[in-house]
Short mmCIF file of C-alpha atoms in Angstrom, two decimals:
data_model
loop_
_atom_site.label_atom_id
_atom_site.label_comp_id
_atom_site.label_asym_id
_atom_site.label_seq_id
_atom_site.Cartn_x
_atom_site.Cartn_y
_atom_site.Cartn_z
CA MET A 1 21.78 -22.05 -8.82
CA SER A 2 23.01 -19.98 -10.95
CA ALA A 3 25.74 -17.37 -10.55
CA GLN A 4 23.75 -15.22 -12.69
CA GLN A 5 20.48 -15.19 -10.92
CA PRO A 6 20.06 -11.64 -10.18
CA HIS A 7 19.29 -10.55 -6.55
CA ILE A 8 16.01 -9.47 -6.19
CA LEU A 9 15.02 -6.02 -3.92
CA LEU A 10 11.48 -5.32 -3.47
CA ILE A 11 10.31 -2.38 -1.79
CA THR A 12 6.81 -1.16 -0.69
CA ALA A 13 5.50 2.14 0.78
CA ASP A 14 2.29 1.32 2.79
CA GLU A 15 -0.98 3.61 1.79
CA LEU A 16 1.50 6.01 -0.50
CA ARG A 17 -0.10 8.23 -3.52
CA LYS A 18 1.33 8.39 -6.37
CA ASP A 19 1.59 12.09 -6.31
CA ALA A 20 2.92 12.18 -2.78
CA LEU A 21 6.24 11.56 -5.26
CA SER A 22 7.90 14.47 -6.89
CA CYS A 23 9.00 11.93 -9.97
CA TYR A 24 4.95 12.19 -10.21
CA GLY A 25 4.42 15.91 -9.82
CA ASN A 26 4.68 16.76 -6.43
CA GLU A 27 5.63 20.58 -5.67
CA ALA A 28 5.74 20.36 -1.74
CA VAL A 29 8.51 17.68 -0.84
CA ARG A 30 11.24 16.86 -3.17
CA THR A 31 11.85 13.08 -3.22
CA THR A 32 15.25 13.19 -4.61
CA GLN A 33 16.12 9.35 -4.15
CA LEU A 34 13.14 8.47 -5.68
CA ASP A 35 13.62 11.15 -8.36
CA GLN A 36 16.74 9.67 -9.38
CA PHE A 37 15.82 6.16 -9.32
CA ALA A 38 12.99 6.56 -11.62
CA GLN A 39 15.55 8.20 -14.37
CA MET A 40 16.96 4.76 -13.99
CA SER A 41 13.93 2.74 -13.94
CA VAL A 42 10.62 1.95 -15.89
CA GLN A 43 7.96 4.74 -14.38
CA PHE A 44 4.31 3.55 -15.18
CA ALA A 45 1.32 5.68 -14.66
CA ARG A 46 -1.35 3.81 -14.57
CA ALA A 47 -0.44 0.89 -12.24
CA TYR A 48 -3.21 -0.82 -10.31
CA SER A 49 -3.32 -2.33 -6.74
CA THR A 50 -5.50 -5.27 -6.64
CA SER A 51 -7.19 -4.11 -3.20
CA PRO A 52 -7.43 -0.67 -0.89
CA TRP A 53 -7.09 -2.92 1.93
CA CYS A 54 -3.49 -4.03 2.84
CA LEU A 55 -3.56 -7.33 3.53
CA PRO A 56 -5.67 -8.74 0.12
CA SER A 57 -3.46 -6.09 -1.71
CA ARG A 58 0.38 -7.45 0.27
CA CYS A 59 -1.20 -11.47 -0.78
CA ALA A 60 -1.72 -10.16 -4.04
CA ILE A 61 1.83 -9.44 -4.62
CA LEU A 62 3.12 -12.20 -1.83
CA THR A 63 1.25 -14.86 -4.71
CA GLY A 64 0.46 -12.97 -7.69
CA GLN A 65 -3.15 -14.02 -7.79
CA LEU A 66 -6.45 -11.57 -7.14
CA PRO A 67 -7.67 -11.80 -3.09
CA HIS A 68 -10.69 -13.94 -4.56
CA ASN A 69 -8.45 -16.94 -5.87
CA SER A 70 -5.93 -16.55 -3.11
CA GLY A 71 -8.92 -16.77 -0.55
CA ALA A 72 -6.65 -13.51 1.57
CA TYR A 73 -9.48 -10.80 1.19
CA SER A 74 -10.13 -9.61 4.43
CA ASN A 75 -7.94 -7.05 7.02
CA PHE A 76 -10.46 -8.42 9.17
CA ARG A 77 -11.78 -11.78 8.88
CA LYS A 78 -9.46 -14.32 9.85
CA CYS A 79 -8.98 -15.18 6.33
CA GLU A 80 -4.62 -15.08 6.22
CA LEU A 81 -2.83 -16.15 3.51
CA SER A 82 -2.61 -20.61 3.27
CA THR A 83 0.96 -21.48 3.06
CA GLY A 84 -0.27 -24.35 0.21
CA ILE A 85 -0.75 -21.46 -1.97
CA PRO A 86 2.78 -20.81 -3.86
CA ASN A 87 4.11 -17.90 -2.58
CA LEU A 88 7.24 -15.67 -3.82
CA PHE A 89 9.17 -17.16 -0.51
CA GLN A 90 8.67 -19.89 -1.33
CA VAL A 91 9.17 -20.38 -5.32
CA LEU A 92 12.43 -18.37 -4.97
CA LYS A 93 13.42 -20.65 -1.93
CA GLN A 94 13.39 -23.48 -4.27
CA GLY A 95 15.17 -21.78 -6.50
CA GLY A 96 18.49 -21.01 -4.68
CA TYR A 97 17.26 -17.57 -2.77
CA LYS A 98 17.65 -16.43 0.93
CA THR A 99 14.35 -14.45 1.39
CA SER A 100 14.20 -11.73 4.07
CA VAL A 101 11.00 -9.00 4.83
CA HIS A 102 12.13 -5.74 6.51
CA GLY A 103 9.20 -4.01 8.12
CA LYS A 104 5.78 -4.85 7.54
CA CYS A 105 4.24 -8.36 6.79
CA HIS A 106 0.56 -8.27 7.41
CA PHE A 107 -0.35 -11.63 5.68
CA SER A 108 -2.41 -12.58 8.51
CA PRO A 109 -6.11 -10.40 10.13
CA VAL A 110 -4.91 -8.93 13.13
CA PRO A 111 -7.09 -8.87 16.38
CA TYR A 112 -8.22 -5.26 16.60
CA GLY A 113 -10.62 -6.68 18.99
CA GLN A 114 -8.02 -7.53 21.34
CA THR A 115 -5.70 -4.51 21.47
CA ARG A 116 -5.94 -2.67 24.52
CA ARG A 117 -4.45 1.05 25.58
CA ASP A 118 -3.07 0.47 28.34
CA VAL A 119 -0.75 -2.46 27.68
CA THR A 120 1.48 -4.19 24.50
CA LEU A 121 0.03 -7.50 23.70
CA PRO A 122 2.38 -11.00 22.47
CA TYR A 123 2.66 -11.19 19.09
CA GLU A 124 5.20 -14.15 18.91
CA GLU A 125 2.07 -16.57 17.39
CA PHE A 126 1.72 -14.14 14.33
CA ARG A 127 5.97 -13.98 13.90
CA ASP A 128 6.01 -17.45 13.79
CA TYR A 129 3.28 -17.71 10.94
CA TYR A 130 4.72 -14.97 8.68
CA MET A 131 8.22 -17.38 9.02
CA SER A 132 6.35 -20.65 7.73
CA LEU A 133 5.34 -18.79 4.60
CA GLY A 134 9.13 -19.05 3.86
CA ILE A 135 10.62 -16.07 5.42
CA ASP A 136 14.27 -17.19 6.51
CA HIS A 137 15.36 -13.65 8.39
CA LEU A 138 12.50 -11.44 9.41
CA ASP A 139 12.46 -7.86 11.23
CA LEU A 140 9.20 -7.37 11.81
CA GLN A 141 7.65 -3.98 12.11
CA ASP A 142 3.71 -4.83 11.15
CA ASP A 143 2.33 -1.68 11.14
CA LYS A 144 2.76 1.04 13.16
CA GLN A 145 -0.33 0.89 14.90
CA VAL A 146 0.30 -3.38 15.66
CA SER A 147 3.56 -2.13 17.04
CA VAL A 148 1.99 0.02 19.50
CA TRP A 149 -0.75 -2.89 19.98
CA PHE A 150 1.56 -5.88 20.17
CA TYR A 151 5.48 -7.03 20.54
CA ASP A 152 6.50 -7.23 17.20
CA ASP A 153 10.47 -6.91 16.80
CA TYR A 154 10.53 -3.04 16.12
CA ALA A 155 8.14 -2.86 19.70
CA LYS A 156 10.18 -4.89 21.71
CA GLU A 157 13.50 -2.78 20.54
CA LEU A 158 11.33 0.75 21.43
CA ASP A 159 10.16 -0.52 24.19
CA GLU A 160 13.79 -1.30 25.49
CA ALA A 161 14.87 2.37 24.27
CA GLY A 162 12.54 3.91 26.62
CA TYR A 163 9.68 5.34 23.99
CA LEU A 164 7.06 2.96 23.66
CA ALA A 165 4.91 3.83 26.23
CA ALA A 166 4.68 7.49 24.56
CA TYR A 167 4.17 6.49 21.52
CA ARG A 168 1.48 4.34 23.09
CA ASP A 169 0.02 7.57 23.76
CA ASP A 170 -0.11 9.26 21.45
CA THR A 171 -1.72 6.77 18.98
CA TRP A 172 -4.59 6.06 21.27
CA ASN A 173 -4.84 9.73 21.80
CA ARG A 174 -8.43 10.27 20.45
CA GLY A 175 -7.58 14.36 20.69
CA LYS A 176 -4.53 13.95 18.37
CA ALA A 177 -7.20 12.09 15.85
CA LYS A 178 -4.01 10.21 14.44
CA VAL A 179 -1.57 12.92 13.75
CA PHE A 180 1.77 13.58 16.21
CA PRO A 181 5.24 14.05 15.60
CA PHE A 182 6.94 10.60 16.39
CA PRO A 183 7.60 10.95 19.97
CA GLY A 184 10.92 9.93 20.12
CA PRO A 185 14.46 10.41 18.36
CA GLU A 186 14.33 10.58 14.11
CA GLU A 187 16.23 6.76 14.31
CA TRP A 188 13.72 5.35 16.21
CA HIS A 189 10.68 6.43 13.95
CA PRO A 190 9.39 2.77 12.72
CA ASP A 191 10.63 4.10 9.22
CA SER A 192 14.08 4.32 10.56
CA TRP A 193 14.34 1.14 12.06
CA VAL A 194 12.94 -0.91 8.99
CA GLY A 195 15.42 1.07 7.13
CA ARG A 196 18.75 0.82 9.12
CA LYS A 197 17.35 -3.29 9.64
CA ALA A 198 17.62 -3.65 5.80
CA VAL A 199 20.81 -2.03 5.47
CA GLU A 200 22.70 -3.92 8.10
CA PHE A 201 21.12 -7.15 6.83
CA ILE A 202 21.81 -6.22 2.87
CA GLU A 203 25.61 -5.23 4.13
CA GLN A 204 26.28 -8.65 6.03
CA HIS A 205 24.43 -11.47 3.63
CA ASP A 206 26.84 -13.44 1.22
CA GLU A 207 26.67 -12.05 -2.50
CA ASP A 208 27.28 -15.35 -3.49
CA GLN A 209 23.74 -16.73 -2.46
CA PRO A 210 21.09 -14.90 -4.43
CA LEU A 211 18.81 -12.94 -1.71
CA PHE A 212 14.87 -11.82 -1.98
CA CYS A 213 15.14 -8.83 -0.03
CA TRP A 214 11.35 -7.47 0.91
CA VAL A 215 11.88 -4.24 2.71
CA SER A 216 8.16 -2.76 3.57
CA PHE A 217 8.07 0.42 5.21
CA SER A 218 4.60 0.89 7.04
CA GLY A 219 4.75 4.37 6.66
CA PRO A 220 3.27 6.60 5.81
CA HIS A 221 0.12 4.91 6.74
CA TYR A 222 -1.49 6.70 9.41
CA PRO A 223 -0.98 7.66 12.45
CA PHE A 224 0.53 10.78 10.55
CA ASP A 225 3.46 11.28 12.85
CA PRO A 226 6.66 12.32 11.14
CA PRO A 227 9.49 13.49 13.35
CA ALA A 228 9.47 17.13 13.89
CA SER A 229 12.64 17.30 11.70
CA TYR A 230 11.16 16.41 8.66
CA PHE A 231 8.20 19.44 8.56
CA ASP A 232 10.80 21.52 7.01
CA ARG A 233 11.23 19.43 4.35
CA VAL A 234 7.92 20.18 3.30
CA ASP A 235 6.89 23.28 1.65
CA MET A 236 2.87 23.80 2.42
CA SER A 237 2.68 27.06 -0.07
CA LYS A 238 3.40 24.45 -3.03
CA ASP A 239 0.82 21.77 -1.88
CA LYS A 240 -2.66 21.20 -4.27
CA PRO A 241 -5.66 22.32 -3.04
CA ARG A 242 -7.61 19.13 -2.24
CA ALA A 243 -9.88 17.83 -4.94
CA GLN A 244 -13.61 18.62 -3.56
CA LYS A 245 -16.98 18.41 -4.53
CA GLU A 246 -20.25 20.81 -2.52
CA GLY A 247 -22.97 17.71 -1.99
CA GLU A 248 -20.97 14.96 -3.29
CA PHE A 249 -22.05 12.80 -0.82
CA ASP A 250 -25.82 13.72 -0.06
CA ASP A 251 -27.34 10.98 -1.43
CA PRO A 252 -26.87 8.25 1.24
CA LEU A 253 -26.77 5.95 -2.00
CA ARG A 254 -23.13 7.25 -2.27
CA ILE A 255 -20.61 4.41 -0.87
CA HIS A 256 -19.32 6.82 1.00
CA HIS A 257 -22.03 9.36 2.36
CA ARG A 258 -21.88 7.71 6.27
CA SER A 259 -18.05 8.13 6.21
CA TYR A 260 -18.23 11.93 5.17
CA HIS A 261 -21.62 13.10 6.85
CA GLY A 262 -21.49 10.52 10.02
CA ASP A 263 -24.84 9.03 9.60
CA GLY A 264 -23.27 5.39 11.38
CA ARG A 265 -19.54 5.05 11.24
CA GLY A 266 -18.30 4.55 7.40
CA ILE A 267 -15.64 2.50 6.34
CA ALA A 268 -13.18 4.76 5.08
CA ASP A 269 -10.54 4.94 8.07
CA GLY A 270 -10.27 8.71 8.77
CA SER A 271 -14.37 8.55 10.19
CA GLY A 272 -13.25 6.78 13.65
CA PRO A 273 -11.27 9.56 14.59
CA ALA A 274 -13.44 12.05 13.30
CA PRO A 275 -15.61 14.38 15.33
CA GLY A 276 -19.16 12.35 15.26
CA HIS A 277 -17.64 9.93 12.85
CA ALA A 278 -18.05 12.48 10.20
CA GLN A 279 -15.26 13.40 8.21
CA LYS A 280 -17.08 16.61 7.12
CA ASN A 281 -16.29 17.78 10.63
CA TYR A 282 -12.16 18.24 10.36
CA THR A 283 -11.05 21.62 10.00
CA GLU A 284 -9.14 23.06 7.74
CA ALA A 285 -6.17 23.47 10.08
CA TYR A 286 -6.67 19.55 10.73
CA TRP A 287 -6.62 18.60 7.05
CA HIS A 288 -3.02 21.18 6.94
CA ASP A 289 -1.34 19.18 9.35
CA LEU A 290 -2.70 16.05 7.89
CA ARG A 291 -1.04 16.44 4.78
CA GLN A 292 2.02 18.19 5.85
CA SER A 293 2.79 15.39 8.11
CA TYR A 294 2.25 12.89 5.91
CA TYR A 295 4.35 14.24 3.14
CA ALA A 296 7.26 14.50 6.06
CA ASN A 297 6.75 10.83 6.83
CA VAL A 298 7.25 10.38 2.63
CA ALA A 299 10.84 12.69 2.81
CA LEU A 300 12.11 10.44 5.36
CA ILE A 301 11.13 6.91 4.21
CA ASP A 302 12.65 8.53 0.39
CA ASP A 303 15.81 9.12 2.60
CA GLN A 304 15.81 5.33 3.63
CA ILE A 305 15.70 3.99 0.14
CA GLY A 306 18.21 6.50 -0.67
CA ARG A 307 20.81 4.33 1.66
CA ILE A 308 18.94 0.82 1.14
CA LEU A 309 19.44 1.89 -2.92
CA GLU A 310 23.14 2.58 -1.68
CA SER A 311 24.18 -0.45 -0.36
CA ALA A 312 22.54 -2.68 -2.54
CA ARG A 313 24.54 -1.24 -5.65
CA ARG A 314 27.77 -1.23 -3.63
CA LYS A 315 27.07 -4.71 -2.62
CA TRP A 316 25.70 -6.17 -5.71
CA GLY A 317 26.27 -3.90 -8.45
CA ASP A 318 24.08 -3.80 -11.42
CA ASN A 319 22.56 -7.27 -10.78
CA VAL A 320 19.69 -6.95 -8.71
CA LEU A 321 15.84 -6.54 -9.78
CA ILE A 322 14.89 -3.46 -8.14
CA ILE A 323 11.10 -3.02 -7.58
CA PHE A 324 9.42 -0.07 -5.64
CA THR A 325 5.66 0.49 -5.08
CA ALA A 326 2.69 0.67 -2.77
CA ASP A 327 0.40 -1.65 -1.46
CA HIS A 328 -2.45 0.88 -2.38
CA GLY A 329 -2.67 4.90 -1.88
CA GLU A 330 -4.46 7.40 0.57
CA MET A 331 -7.66 10.20 -0.21
CA LEU A 332 -5.53 12.34 1.58
CA GLY A 333 -8.65 15.02 2.22
CA ASN A 334 -9.76 14.58 -1.52
CA HIS A 335 -13.63 14.25 -1.76
CA GLY A 336 -13.15 15.33 2.24
CA LEU A 337 -11.45 11.77 3.23
CA TRP A 338 -8.79 10.72 4.37
CA GLY A 339 -8.26 6.74 4.59
CA LYS A 340 -8.57 3.88 2.05
CA GLY A 341 -11.24 1.62 2.81
CA ASP A 342 -14.26 1.00 0.24
CA CYS A 343 -12.35 3.85 -1.78
CA GLY A 344 -12.48 2.99 -5.84
CA TYR A 345 -10.97 6.55 -6.54
CA GLU A 346 -7.69 6.82 -8.71
CA ASP A 347 -6.61 7.75 -5.06
CA VAL A 348 -6.13 4.81 -3.87
CA LEU A 349 -5.78 2.49 -6.95
CA ASN A 350 -3.14 3.91 -9.19
CA VAL A 351 -0.16 3.23 -7.23
CA PRO A 352 3.61 4.48 -8.18
CA LEU A 353 5.79 2.13 -9.52
CA LEU A 354 9.15 1.87 -10.58
CA VAL A 355 10.88 -1.26 -11.84
CA GLN A 356 14.63 -1.22 -12.76
CA TYR A 357 15.48 -4.54 -14.26
CA PRO A 358 19.20 -6.22 -13.85
CA GLY A 359 21.81 -4.05 -15.97
CA GLU A 360 19.39 -1.48 -16.95
CA GLN A 361 19.95 1.94 -16.71
CA ASP A 362 17.97 3.94 -19.09
CA GLY A 363 14.56 5.48 -17.65
CA ARG A 364 11.21 5.35 -19.70
CA LYS A 365 7.86 5.76 -19.05
CA THR A 366 4.78 3.99 -19.82
CA ASP A 367 1.00 4.48 -19.61
CA ALA A 368 0.28 0.60 -20.31
CA LYS A 369 -2.23 -0.52 -17.39
CA VAL A 370 -0.38 -3.08 -15.38
CA MET A 371 -1.35 -4.62 -11.49
CA LEU A 372 0.17 -5.60 -8.83
CA THR A 373 -0.48 -9.40 -9.46
CA ASP A 374 2.10 -9.08 -12.23
CA ILE A 375 5.36 -8.54 -9.30
CA MET A 376 5.69 -12.31 -8.79
CA ALA A 377 5.84 -13.51 -12.31
CA THR A 378 8.00 -10.59 -12.47
CA CYS A 379 10.34 -11.53 -10.22
CA MET A 380 9.84 -15.65 -11.15
CA LYS A 381 11.41 -14.59 -14.46
CA ALA A 382 14.20 -12.57 -13.91
CA ALA A 383 15.37 -15.50 -11.56
CA SER A 384 14.98 -18.04 -13.78
CA VAL A 385 12.85 -20.04 -11.57
CA PRO A 386 10.06 -22.84 -12.18
CA GLU A 387 6.92 -20.80 -12.91
CA VAL A 388 4.25 -21.56 -11.07
CA PRO A 389 0.74 -19.96 -12.36
CA THR A 390 -0.64 -16.80 -11.32
CA ASP A 391 -3.07 -14.21 -12.39
CA GLY A 392 -0.51 -11.80 -13.89
CA LYS A 393 2.19 -11.66 -16.29
CA ASP A 394 6.01 -10.09 -16.06
CA PHE A 395 5.34 -6.58 -16.24
CA GLN A 396 7.83 -6.23 -19.86
CA GLU A 397 5.35 -8.68 -21.78
CA VAL A 398 2.54 -6.77 -20.58
CA ILE A 399 3.80 -3.43 -21.77
CA ASP A 400 4.85 -5.42 -25.15
CA SER A 401 0.92 -6.36 -25.07
CA GLY A 402 0.19 -2.72 -24.42
CA GLY A 403 -1.09 -3.19 -21.23
CA TYR A 404 -3.96 -4.79 -19.80
CA LYS A 405 -7.77 -3.76 -21.47
CA TYR A 406 -9.50 -4.01 -17.40
CA VAL A 407 -7.70 -3.32 -13.70
CA PHE A 408 -10.04 -5.19 -11.18
CA SER A 409 -9.45 -4.36 -7.38
CA GLU A 410 -11.48 -6.62 -4.29
CA GLY A 411 -11.80 -6.88 -1.22
CA GLU A 412 -14.66 -7.80 1.78
CA GLY A 413 -17.99 -6.66 0.32
CA PHE A 414 -16.03 -4.59 -2.21
CA PHE A 415 -15.15 -4.78 -6.09
CA THR A 416 -14.21 -2.64 -9.27
CA VAL A 417 -13.02 -2.86 -12.71
CA SER A 418 -11.74 0.01 -15.16
CA ASP A 419 -10.87 0.01 -18.90
CA GLY A 420 -9.26 3.01 -18.06
CA ARG A 421 -12.00 5.88 -19.16
CA MET A 422 -14.96 3.76 -17.19
CA LYS A 423 -14.96 2.88 -13.87
CA TYR A 424 -17.60 0.44 -11.88
CA ILE A 425 -17.76 -0.22 -8.22
CA HIS A 426 -20.19 -2.74 -6.21
CA VAL A 427 -20.34 -2.41 -2.83
CA VAL A 428 -22.52 -4.87 -0.73
CA LYS A 429 -21.86 -4.38 2.82
CA ALA A 430 -23.78 -4.28 6.23
CA GLY A 431 -27.23 -4.79 4.93
CA ARG A 432 -25.80 -1.96 2.31
CA GLU A 433 -25.66 -2.19 -1.85
CA HIS A 434 -23.90 0.43 -3.97
CA TYR A 435 -23.58 1.05 -7.23
CA GLU A 436 -21.10 3.63 -8.85
CA LEU A 437 -19.90 4.55 -12.23
CA PHE A 438 -17.34 7.12 -13.41
CA ASP A 439 -16.12 8.82 -16.47
CA MET A 440 -12.90 9.15 -15.77
CA GLU A 441 -12.39 11.31 -19.30
CA GLN A 442 -15.41 13.95 -18.66
CA ASP A 443 -14.80 13.63 -14.89
CA PRO A 444 -11.30 13.29 -13.88
CA LEU A 445 -11.39 13.29 -10.10
CA GLU A 446 -14.05 10.84 -10.01
CA PHE A 447 -16.96 13.38 -8.57
CA ASP A 448 -20.19 12.57 -10.23
CA ASN A 449 -21.98 9.05 -10.51
CA VAL A 450 -23.57 8.03 -13.63
CA ILE A 451 -24.73 4.84 -13.01
CA ASP A 452 -28.22 5.56 -13.82
CA ARG A 453 -27.85 7.91 -17.04
CA ALA A 454 -29.12 5.80 -19.53
CA GLU A 455 -26.21 7.08 -22.09
CA TYR A 456 -23.71 4.99 -20.00
CA ALA A 457 -25.57 2.04 -20.33
CA PRO A 458 -23.36 0.28 -22.94
CA ALA A 459 -20.15 0.72 -21.19
CA LEU A 460 -22.06 -0.40 -17.67
CA ALA A 461 -23.22 -3.21 -19.20
CA GLU A 462 -19.54 -3.96 -20.58
CA LEU A 463 -17.94 -3.59 -16.79
CA ARG A 464 -20.46 -5.51 -15.50
CA ASN A 465 -19.58 -8.38 -18.35
CA ALA A 466 -15.98 -8.45 -17.25
CA ALA A 467 -16.45 -9.03 -14.23
CA ASN A 468 -18.64 -11.90 -14.17
CA ASN A 469 -16.29 -13.59 -16.57
CA LEU A 470 -13.36 -13.20 -14.40
CA PHE A 471 -15.27 -14.43 -11.29
CA LEU A 472 -16.78 -16.77 -13.56
CA ARG A 473 -13.19 -18.41 -14.40
CA LYS A 474 -12.72 -18.94 -10.71
CA LEU A 475 -16.40 -20.48 -10.13
CA LEU A 476 -15.86 -23.12 -13.53
CA ALA A 477 -12.31 -23.99 -12.87
#
């Protein structure tokens, strides 16, 4: 182990929209800590998630592999990440690093069908599996709802403090439709707990051993449940109007026809608690409260990130690689939807990304298209460890090359490819097939499906060819 190996701090927020941060233009809430960090970092305008679902995206971050290569492609099927696939924990441990995770893992599908509203179930099997991937230290808070359903580390402590039952009741309460203030003290919110655990671990870690520390906030993923004290941080008079178009989903062939109209339950997450499973039935008052709660949760996470960064710099100085991003975004009422399932929109796939390399202090912005599969390659290069093959490259290498020509996103029955101007989305699910094509220069909010328009045939053929080439590399390997 070289004394010059930098510590690596990876901070992720779950389901965080890029434009929920003031450094990316939000005016309804100020994310002061991340704004300051952005001024010292590479700020990416076109960083792309590899999946609109948590598990495939997180496993892509951890392995540097696209879901069809890692086999971890679904939140719902038994397709947990194999311990036989090289991952960041394993590779960095072999290079002399200690590894820690504070917060959400979700590298294995949650058994949603086993959940019960009257009890929180054991979770040791999942914890043991996560540790087997190469984690030395784990403070597990495996999603807000998971901590209600199952006894992860956070749930155990929350129960001992006397707040788990109330949290479970609010989460299961259909009348609240996933929007409510956290029913306990601010310091016991899941994101406060994760931040506290991360700071405590960084403070006590032996600085002579390089550390790979993944701080994984489960917010602002729903339920939209900030402590009530954070509502004052949000000025909804400065919130942007929701992006909508009348009649957008009237065509049953549109991917989110069911999610919006309720003709059978759609896959977008907000369809479950919606009246009649139709998201068009949510009221404006509901959307106001949902967005306000989301932004308030973002403010809480921003505060915690400030504490983590302060601790890391006090402990390590500038000998640290810091990466901040999100596994995917959230529709947040745009197109009349909330959630992310089957969403190929920029709202979900174009995520925030801030990267500060060791020793660098000068911030800069880039429009180069990168993907979250680049995180593993970036970490391996910074750590000077023997690199394993991935689907990504070091971020700086991608920037120097001008960015990727195409970016891809995948999940169960879902695929999308974009060249930055055109985007093709293909969904095959439950006996249904959907094909959508968007011209993001002429239609930046992605309202109009132009797949049947003759003038777009060459662009469609190009994107489908890019998809074929991507999958053939796996098929013919």
